[in-house]
Every structure is written in structure tokens, then in C-alpha cells.
Amino acid sequence: MSHSNSRRTIIGALPLLTGVGASARTAGLSAFAGGLASLAGGLSALATTGMSAVQAQSSWPTKPVRLVIPFPAGGATDIIGRTLAARLSMSLGQQVVIENKPGAGGVIGADAVAKSAPDGYSIVLATGSTHSVGPALNPKLPYQADKDFLPIVHVATAPSVMVTGASFPVNHIKEMVDLLKRSPGKYNFGSSGIGTYPHLSAEMFKWRAGGLFVVHIPYRGTGLVITDLVAGQIAFLMDSVVSAQSHIRDGKIKPLAVTGTKRSQSLPQVPTFAEVGIDGMNISNWFGMLGPAGIPAEIAARINREVNAALKAPDVIERLTRAGAEPIGGSPEAFKSVIRSEYENWKALIARAGIKAESGA
């Protein structure tokens, strides 16, 4: 309705009040004026709310940011997360606080962020375990990986390494395969939980090595697996190169083979699975930041810019590379494509290999 039509409508309504008493006319006019005042107040409140939301986004962060690590301290995700948190705390002007929230193969920590307020103050450093492998193996997770999160940035990738205890009676991957073939079901392997990358990498090894029968023992984190590995309670672990290195250097465990198409820069003496005749192990775990769905685009873009800048810093590159991880970076769209591609690849491989979420064999 135009302004002139509105004016005619209002004026035309006034004569209707002339046939009534003065008090009634006064009450009618007061009500009319009150309505206009309420409307103006409502519009003003909407404008103020909108401006406040914009100001909140542009001034983010105004308090510490929580970076949830869905695995225990000391693992690959924790090492990568703490490296980035130190740099981001400086560039953002607010502390990026690490919160280790392990359990259920990373599902508990990831789910906590999925259900948090989408305000940019709760971010998860997710992995292939939580958003590609896990969903491909178990469709009944408490979150929908492709709908409940907003991919922000692909941080890094890292190959896996098969390790065994220093006193375990094998020194080569072929010796491990022969031992497991001779005694089906006698030995166990450990992982950081059902549906995690260490679990599925080991299942892939069993399949590619000829259908080995080795029992799966899930733990709450790789640190606990290492304890039993050193004690000889389990035969092997498929661990990230990032978290395995310190234990390898300490002589507690010994590496047998790494995944991927080339040897790890941080473990150049260790052969790839392909080099020792086990094909199909060209797999690497990804690490990346995601927020809950609905996080403001401006805040997500800010985090993406800051992480990309951090990944170009010489000290961050040196730390991640020395740890066995490859810095990646890039756009949210590219990261989303990686998550989806990895999900589809693992889903196909899981179906082909007949791997079950509840399987312990």
C-alpha cells in the first residue's frame, strides 16, 4: 500500500468517530496512536536485534574459543590441535582452549560440538574417523556428519604406521603376516575405538593380506593401546605416524610398514605396504575443523583465513612435518569434497571387505 493510500485510509476512518461521544473519540484516537507507537517500537527492536547480530559477528571473538579434540591427549589429533591452538590464540586475540572429549571413537566429542550453539565458540578438530570412516561403517551415529556440521578448513593429512611391541617376536611385516596366518584367532589388534581410522586401517590390512583372522580390541584412545602393545597383550596397532613417533623413538614399539604411496618423511627407514607386497593400503587420515551447522558465514570465513595463515607459518609447517603430518589448508568447499569422497570410498571398501561395526574378528 502506498503512503498516499495509507493517509487516505487513516483520514477516512476519522469521521466514523464523529458520531460518538467525546470520551469515546478520545479513547479511539489514543488506541490508534498507541498502535502506531507499538509498531514503531517493534520495527526499532528488529533493527536493533539485526544490528546486534551483525556487530556480534564482526567483533568475534570476544571470549575464548573452545577447540574440542574428540580423542585423548597425546594422540595425533591432540598434537595437531595444540600446534594450531597456540598460533590461533595469537592471531585471534583470544585464547583457543583445547578440550579433550574422548569416547566412542571420537563420536562423543564430535556430537558435543554438533549440539552446541552455532556462534563460533565451539569448534571440533575432526578426523576421518568421526566424519568419513565412522559414518560409512555405522549409520546410527547420534549425528549426521553431512548435515549437523559446517566444514571450515582441511588442516592436514597423515599416513598410518603398523607398530608392534619392542619385544614382540617379529621385525618385518612379512613375519607378522606369517605369524598371524599360522595361528588364526590367537592374536589381537587394538584401536582407539570401533569405527575409527586405526580400526578400519587394520581391517583393511587383514583383508589385503589375504583374509587374516585377528581379534579386534577397541580402546578409548591409542595411548591405552600402546600400554598393552608394549606389554605384549596385543600384536599390532595401526596408528597415525604423528602419535606413534615418540614411542618409536623411545624404543617402546617398532614400526613395520606405513600406508600411502611413498615413505613418510619422518620415518624414512620404514617401507610402505606396497613395497613389501601388500597392495591397496594407499590410505591416509585427514584432520580438519568443523563447526555446528548454522555457524555465521562471516565467522566461518574468519576461522578459515586464520587457519590457512597459520598453516603457512614456518614454525607450524616444521612442527607438523616433523610430526609426520602434511599441512593442507584450502577452502571450505574443497574440504567438504574431501569428507564426502572419503566417505564414499570407505563405504565401498567396507561393503566389499564385509567389515561390520560390531565385528571383533
Short mmCIF file of C-alpha atoms in Angstrom, two decimals:
data_model
loop_
_atom_site.label_atom_id
_atom_site.label_comp_id
_atom_site.label_asym_id
_atom_site.label_seq_id
_atom_site.Cartn_x
_atom_site.Cartn_y
_atom_site.Cartn_z
CA MET A 1 0.00 0.00 0.00
CA SER A 2 1.43 3.47 -0.94
CA HIS A 3 1.94 6.27 1.60
CA SER A 4 -0.89 8.36 0.00
CA ASN A 5 -3.34 5.45 0.16
CA SER A 6 -2.41 4.89 3.80
CA ARG A 7 -3.07 8.57 4.55
CA ARG A 8 -6.49 8.48 2.87
CA THR A 9 -7.38 5.35 4.77
CA ILE A 10 -6.44 6.87 8.11
CA ILE A 11 -8.22 10.19 7.42
CA GLY A 12 -11.28 8.39 6.09
CA ALA A 13 -11.53 6.47 9.30
CA LEU A 14 -11.63 9.60 11.48
CA PRO A 15 -15.19 10.76 10.55
CA LEU A 16 -16.50 7.44 11.80
CA LEU A 17 -15.60 8.66 15.24
CA THR A 18 -17.64 11.89 15.00
CA GLY A 19 -20.91 10.15 15.75
CA VAL A 20 -19.81 9.02 19.13
CA GLY A 21 -19.14 10.84 22.38
CA ALA A 22 -16.03 12.87 23.06
CA SER A 23 -14.65 10.34 25.53
CA ALA A 24 -15.09 7.54 23.04
CA ARG A 25 -13.45 9.58 20.32
CA THR A 26 -10.54 10.32 22.62
CA ALA A 27 -10.19 6.63 23.54
CA GLY A 28 -10.26 5.61 19.89
CA LEU A 29 -7.61 8.11 18.90
CA SER A 30 -5.45 7.07 21.86
CA ALA A 31 -5.70 3.42 20.86
CA PHE A 32 -4.82 4.27 17.29
CA ALA A 33 -1.81 6.29 18.39
CA GLY A 34 -0.77 3.51 20.72
CA GLY A 35 -0.85 1.03 17.85
CA LEU A 36 1.42 3.20 15.76
CA ALA A 37 3.81 3.56 18.70
CA SER A 38 3.86 -0.23 19.20
CA LEU A 39 4.57 -0.78 15.52
CA ALA A 40 7.39 1.75 15.58
CA GLY A 41 8.80 0.13 18.70
CA GLY A 42 8.67 -3.30 17.11
CA LEU A 43 10.48 -2.13 13.99
CA SER A 44 13.08 -0.43 16.14
CA ALA A 45 13.62 -3.61 18.16
CA LEU A 46 14.02 -5.66 14.98
CA ALA A 47 16.55 -3.19 13.64
CA THR A 48 18.45 -3.21 16.94
CA THR A 49 18.45 -7.02 17.05
CA GLY A 50 19.72 -7.24 13.48
CA MET A 51 22.46 -4.71 14.15
CA SER A 52 23.45 -6.55 17.33
CA ALA A 53 23.78 -9.84 15.43
CA VAL A 54 25.94 -8.20 12.77
CA GLN A 55 28.08 -6.48 15.41
CA ALA A 56 28.49 -9.78 17.30
CA GLN A 57 29.73 -11.47 14.15
CA SER A 58 32.10 -8.67 13.16
CA SER A 59 33.59 -8.44 16.65
CA TRP A 60 34.04 -12.22 17.07
CA PRO A 61 35.74 -13.50 19.14
CA THR A 62 35.01 -11.62 22.35
CA LYS A 63 35.78 -14.59 24.62
CA PRO A 64 37.88 -17.80 24.50
CA VAL A 65 37.12 -20.27 21.71
CA ARG A 66 36.74 -23.95 22.57
CA LEU A 67 38.54 -26.39 20.24
CA VAL A 68 37.24 -29.86 21.01
CA ILE A 69 39.64 -32.75 20.43
CA PRO A 70 37.44 -35.88 20.33
CA PHE A 71 40.35 -38.11 21.36
CA PRO A 72 42.62 -38.31 24.43
CA ALA A 73 45.66 -36.12 24.97
CA GLY A 74 48.86 -37.27 23.29
CA GLY A 75 47.26 -38.66 20.13
CA ALA A 76 47.66 -37.35 16.59
CA THR A 77 44.57 -35.13 16.73
CA ASP A 78 45.69 -33.64 20.04
CA ILE A 79 49.20 -32.92 18.76
CA ILE A 80 47.90 -31.18 15.63
CA GLY A 81 45.23 -29.30 17.60
CA ARG A 82 47.65 -27.92 20.19
CA THR A 83 50.06 -26.80 17.48
CA LEU A 84 47.30 -24.77 15.82
CA ALA A 85 45.72 -23.52 19.05
CA ALA A 86 48.90 -21.73 20.08
CA ARG A 87 49.12 -19.88 16.76
CA LEU A 88 45.38 -19.08 16.58
CA SER A 89 45.35 -17.69 20.11
CA MET A 90 47.79 -15.03 18.93
CA SER A 91 46.08 -14.19 15.65
CA LEU A 92 42.53 -14.12 17.07
CA GLY A 93 43.41 -12.16 20.18
CA GLN A 94 41.55 -14.67 22.35
CA GLN A 95 42.62 -17.96 23.85
CA VAL A 96 41.81 -21.08 21.85
CA VAL A 97 41.25 -23.58 24.63
CA ILE A 98 41.79 -27.29 23.98
CA GLU A 99 39.11 -29.56 25.41
CA ASN A 100 39.83 -33.28 25.10
CA LYS A 101 36.49 -35.07 24.96
CA PRO A 102 37.23 -38.71 24.02
CA GLY A 103 34.96 -41.70 23.83
CA ALA A 104 33.13 -43.91 21.32
CA GLY A 105 35.82 -43.49 18.69
CA GLY A 106 35.56 -39.70 18.67
CA VAL A 107 31.77 -39.67 18.45
CA ILE A 108 31.19 -38.13 21.92
CA GLY A 109 33.36 -35.08 21.27
CA ALA A 110 32.04 -34.54 17.75
CA ASP A 111 28.44 -34.86 18.93
CA ALA A 112 29.03 -32.29 21.68
CA VAL A 113 30.00 -29.71 19.06
CA ALA A 114 27.13 -30.68 16.75
CA LYS A 115 24.73 -29.87 19.58
CA SER A 116 26.46 -26.66 20.73
CA ALA A 117 25.36 -23.12 19.88
CA PRO A 118 26.37 -22.16 16.32
CA ASP A 119 28.14 -18.99 17.46
CA GLY A 120 31.74 -19.82 16.57
CA TYR A 121 32.84 -20.54 20.13
CA SER A 122 32.77 -24.36 19.81
CA ILE A 123 34.79 -25.98 17.03
CA VAL A 124 35.84 -29.60 16.62
CA LEU A 125 39.11 -30.83 15.15
CA ALA A 126 37.55 -33.82 13.44
CA THR A 127 39.17 -36.69 11.56
CA GLY A 128 38.31 -39.31 9.01
CA SER A 129 37.23 -41.45 11.98
CA THR A 130 34.44 -39.09 13.03
CA HIS A 131 33.17 -37.89 9.65
CA SER A 132 34.11 -40.35 6.91
CA VAL A 133 35.03 -43.81 8.19
CA GLY A 134 32.70 -43.83 11.21
CA PRO A 135 29.54 -42.80 9.31
CA ALA A 136 30.37 -45.23 6.50
CA LEU A 137 30.64 -48.09 8.97
CA ASN A 138 27.84 -47.10 11.36
CA PRO A 139 24.82 -45.19 10.02
CA LYS A 140 23.33 -44.97 13.54
CA LEU A 141 25.65 -42.30 14.93
CA PRO A 142 23.96 -39.63 17.10
CA TYR A 143 24.72 -37.00 14.44
CA GLN A 144 24.52 -36.72 10.67
CA ALA A 145 28.01 -35.91 9.55
CA ASP A 146 26.86 -34.20 6.35
CA LYS A 147 24.04 -32.13 7.90
CA ASP A 148 24.87 -31.30 11.51
CA PHE A 149 28.26 -29.71 10.81
CA LEU A 150 29.73 -26.93 8.70
CA PRO A 151 33.15 -27.82 7.20
CA ILE A 152 35.53 -24.91 7.76
CA VAL A 153 39.06 -25.96 6.76
CA HIS A 154 41.11 -29.05 5.93
CA VAL A 155 44.06 -28.86 8.30
CA ALA A 156 46.31 -31.82 7.49
CA THR A 157 46.64 -35.44 6.41
CA ALA A 158 48.84 -38.15 7.87
CA PRO A 159 49.64 -41.75 6.92
CA SER A 160 49.29 -44.66 9.33
CA VAL A 161 52.05 -46.97 10.50
CA MET A 162 51.73 -50.54 11.73
CA VAL A 163 53.57 -50.86 15.01
CA THR A 164 54.18 -53.73 17.41
CA GLY A 165 55.79 -54.04 20.83
CA ALA A 166 59.57 -53.94 21.02
CA SER A 167 59.65 -57.49 22.39
CA PHE A 168 57.07 -58.97 20.03
CA PRO A 169 58.70 -61.77 18.02
CA VAL A 170 58.55 -60.15 14.57
CA ASN A 171 60.74 -57.50 12.94
CA HIS A 172 59.23 -57.32 9.46
CA ILE A 173 55.72 -57.03 8.08
CA LYS A 174 56.07 -60.37 6.26
CA GLU A 175 56.94 -62.06 9.55
CA MET A 176 53.80 -60.54 11.10
CA VAL A 177 51.62 -61.86 8.27
CA ASP A 178 53.14 -65.34 8.50
CA LEU A 179 52.64 -65.43 12.29
CA LEU A 180 49.00 -64.38 12.04
CA LYS A 181 48.34 -66.91 9.27
CA ARG A 182 49.81 -69.75 11.30
CA SER A 183 47.60 -69.03 14.32
CA PRO A 184 44.16 -67.77 13.23
CA GLY A 185 42.26 -66.11 16.08
CA LYS A 186 45.13 -66.38 18.56
CA TYR A 187 46.26 -62.76 18.35
CA ASN A 188 44.56 -59.42 18.92
CA PHE A 189 44.98 -55.95 17.47
CA GLY A 190 44.00 -52.72 19.19
CA SER A 191 42.41 -49.47 18.05
CA SER A 192 41.13 -46.21 19.51
CA GLY A 193 37.55 -47.42 19.10
CA ILE A 194 35.07 -49.10 16.79
CA GLY A 195 34.77 -47.24 13.51
CA THR A 196 37.94 -45.20 13.96
CA TYR A 197 40.66 -44.86 11.37
CA PRO A 198 43.03 -47.22 13.25
CA HIS A 199 40.24 -49.82 13.37
CA LEU A 200 39.36 -49.63 9.67
CA SER A 201 43.00 -49.40 8.59
CA ALA A 202 43.69 -52.65 10.44
CA GLU A 203 40.61 -54.29 8.93
CA MET A 204 41.84 -53.20 5.53
CA PHE A 205 45.24 -54.77 6.25
CA LYS A 206 43.61 -58.05 7.31
CA TRP A 207 41.67 -58.15 4.06
CA ARG A 208 44.54 -57.09 1.78
CA ALA A 209 46.93 -59.57 3.45
CA GLY A 210 44.73 -62.48 2.47
CA GLY A 211 41.84 -62.54 4.94
CA LEU A 212 43.63 -62.78 8.29
CA PHE A 213 41.68 -63.74 11.42
CA VAL A 214 42.80 -61.34 14.16
CA VAL A 215 40.55 -60.23 17.02
CA HIS A 216 39.77 -56.51 17.40
CA ILE A 217 40.08 -54.96 20.87
CA PRO A 218 38.70 -51.38 20.96
CA TYR A 219 40.13 -48.91 23.50
CA ARG A 220 39.23 -45.33 24.49
CA GLY A 221 42.38 -43.96 22.89
CA THR A 222 45.65 -45.00 21.27
CA GLY A 223 47.60 -44.19 24.44
CA LEU A 224 45.89 -47.09 26.19
CA VAL A 225 46.58 -49.34 23.22
CA ILE A 226 50.29 -48.51 23.38
CA THR A 227 50.42 -49.67 27.00
CA ASP A 228 49.11 -53.12 26.09
CA LEU A 229 51.17 -53.19 22.92
CA VAL A 230 54.38 -52.65 24.90
CA ALA A 231 53.29 -55.34 27.36
CA GLY A 232 52.72 -57.83 24.54
CA GLN A 233 48.97 -58.12 25.16
CA ILE A 234 48.16 -57.30 21.55
CA ALA A 235 50.01 -57.99 18.33
CA PHE A 236 49.79 -54.70 16.49
CA LEU A 237 48.23 -51.27 16.15
CA MET A 238 47.63 -49.19 13.03
CA ASP A 239 48.49 -45.79 14.49
CA SER A 240 48.94 -42.37 12.95
CA VAL A 241 52.57 -41.59 12.22
CA VAL A 242 52.03 -38.37 14.19
CA SER A 243 51.26 -40.04 17.52
CA ALA A 244 53.44 -43.14 17.07
CA GLN A 245 56.74 -41.35 16.54
CA SER A 246 57.62 -40.52 20.12
CA HIS A 247 57.06 -44.14 21.21
CA ILE A 248 59.15 -45.38 18.27
CA ARG A 249 61.99 -43.02 19.22
CA ASP A 250 61.77 -44.21 22.83
CA GLY A 251 62.20 -47.81 21.65
CA LYS A 252 58.92 -48.95 23.21
CA ILE A 253 57.44 -50.02 19.88
CA LYS A 254 58.82 -50.82 16.45
CA PRO A 255 57.39 -49.81 13.06
CA LEU A 256 56.76 -52.41 10.36
CA ALA A 257 55.14 -50.59 7.42
CA VAL A 258 53.42 -47.29 6.52
CA THR A 259 50.35 -46.61 4.41
CA GLY A 260 50.42 -44.38 1.34
CA THR A 261 52.26 -44.32 -1.96
CA LYS A 262 55.59 -43.13 -0.56
CA ARG A 263 57.61 -43.43 2.61
CA SER A 264 56.94 -41.00 5.42
CA GLN A 265 59.45 -38.14 5.70
CA SER A 266 59.50 -38.63 9.45
CA LEU A 267 60.05 -42.42 9.18
CA PRO A 268 62.14 -42.78 6.01
CA GLN A 269 63.56 -46.14 7.08
CA VAL A 270 60.11 -47.78 7.19
CA PRO A 271 58.80 -49.35 3.93
CA THR A 272 55.31 -48.84 2.56
CA PHE A 273 52.90 -51.78 2.50
CA ALA A 274 53.15 -51.78 -1.29
CA GLU A 275 56.94 -52.19 -1.11
CA VAL A 276 56.52 -55.43 0.83
CA GLY A 277 53.84 -56.83 -1.47
CA ILE A 278 50.59 -55.75 0.24
CA ASP A 279 48.65 -53.60 -2.22
CA GLY A 280 45.58 -51.48 -1.57
CA MET A 281 46.92 -49.67 1.52
CA ASN A 282 47.14 -46.24 -0.10
CA ILE A 283 45.17 -44.56 2.68
CA SER A 284 45.78 -41.52 4.88
CA ASN A 285 43.74 -39.94 7.65
CA TRP A 286 42.52 -36.35 7.33
CA PHE A 287 42.22 -33.75 10.10
CA GLY A 288 40.01 -30.69 9.80
CA MET A 289 37.96 -28.09 11.64
CA LEU A 290 34.17 -28.10 11.59
CA GLY A 291 31.57 -26.07 13.44
CA PRO A 292 27.94 -26.82 14.20
CA ALA A 293 25.53 -26.27 11.31
CA GLY A 294 24.27 -22.69 11.28
CA ILE A 295 27.51 -21.00 12.29
CA PRO A 296 27.54 -17.50 10.71
CA ALA A 297 29.33 -17.43 7.36
CA GLU A 298 31.45 -14.44 8.41
CA ILE A 299 32.79 -16.28 11.45
CA ALA A 300 33.48 -19.47 9.48
CA ALA A 301 35.33 -17.42 6.87
CA ARG A 302 37.43 -15.77 9.59
CA ILE A 303 38.44 -19.13 11.06
CA ASN A 304 39.28 -20.42 7.58
CA ARG A 305 41.52 -17.40 6.88
CA GLU A 306 43.32 -17.64 10.21
CA VAL A 307 43.96 -21.39 9.92
CA ASN A 308 45.20 -21.05 6.35
CA ALA A 309 47.58 -18.33 7.50
CA ALA A 310 48.76 -20.50 10.42
CA LEU A 311 49.44 -23.44 8.10
CA LYS A 312 51.81 -21.22 6.09
CA ALA A 313 53.81 -20.18 9.14
CA PRO A 314 57.31 -21.75 9.06
CA ASP A 315 57.17 -22.92 12.69
CA VAL A 316 53.78 -24.63 12.19
CA ILE A 317 54.93 -26.28 8.97
CA GLU A 318 58.08 -27.51 10.71
CA ARG A 319 56.21 -28.92 13.68
CA LEU A 320 53.56 -30.70 11.64
CA THR A 321 56.03 -32.07 9.09
CA ARG A 322 58.38 -33.27 11.81
CA ALA A 323 55.43 -34.99 13.44
CA GLY A 324 54.58 -36.78 10.20
CA ALA A 325 51.60 -34.69 9.08
CA GLU A 326 51.22 -32.79 5.82
CA PRO A 327 49.66 -29.30 6.16
CA ILE A 328 46.80 -28.80 3.67
CA GLY A 329 44.53 -25.74 4.09
CA GLY A 330 42.20 -24.51 1.37
CA SER A 331 38.54 -23.58 1.06
CA PRO A 332 35.55 -24.98 2.97
CA GLU A 333 34.16 -26.30 -0.32
CA ALA A 334 37.33 -28.26 -1.05
CA PHE A 335 37.28 -29.70 2.47
CA LYS A 336 33.63 -30.70 2.15
CA SER A 337 34.52 -32.56 -1.06
CA VAL A 338 37.31 -34.46 0.73
CA ILE A 339 34.98 -35.54 3.53
CA ARG A 340 32.36 -36.77 1.07
CA SER A 341 34.88 -38.50 -1.20
CA GLU A 342 36.50 -40.31 1.73
CA TYR A 343 33.07 -41.37 2.98
CA GLU A 344 32.13 -42.84 -0.39
CA ASN A 345 35.49 -44.62 -0.77
CA TRP A 346 35.35 -46.19 2.69
CA LYS A 347 31.69 -47.14 2.28
CA ALA A 348 32.53 -49.06 -0.89
CA LEU A 349 35.57 -50.73 0.65
CA ILE A 350 33.67 -51.67 3.82
CA ALA A 351 30.96 -53.32 1.74
CA ARG A 352 33.47 -55.13 -0.46
CA ALA A 353 35.51 -56.38 2.50
CA GLY A 354 32.43 -57.32 4.53
CA ILE A 355 33.52 -55.29 7.58
CA LYS A 356 30.92 -54.95 10.33
CA ALA A 357 30.77 -52.33 13.08
CA GLU A 358 30.19 -54.97 15.75
CA SER A 359 32.77 -57.38 14.37
CA GLY A 360 35.66 -58.29 16.61
CA ALA A 361 37.27 -60.72 14.19
#
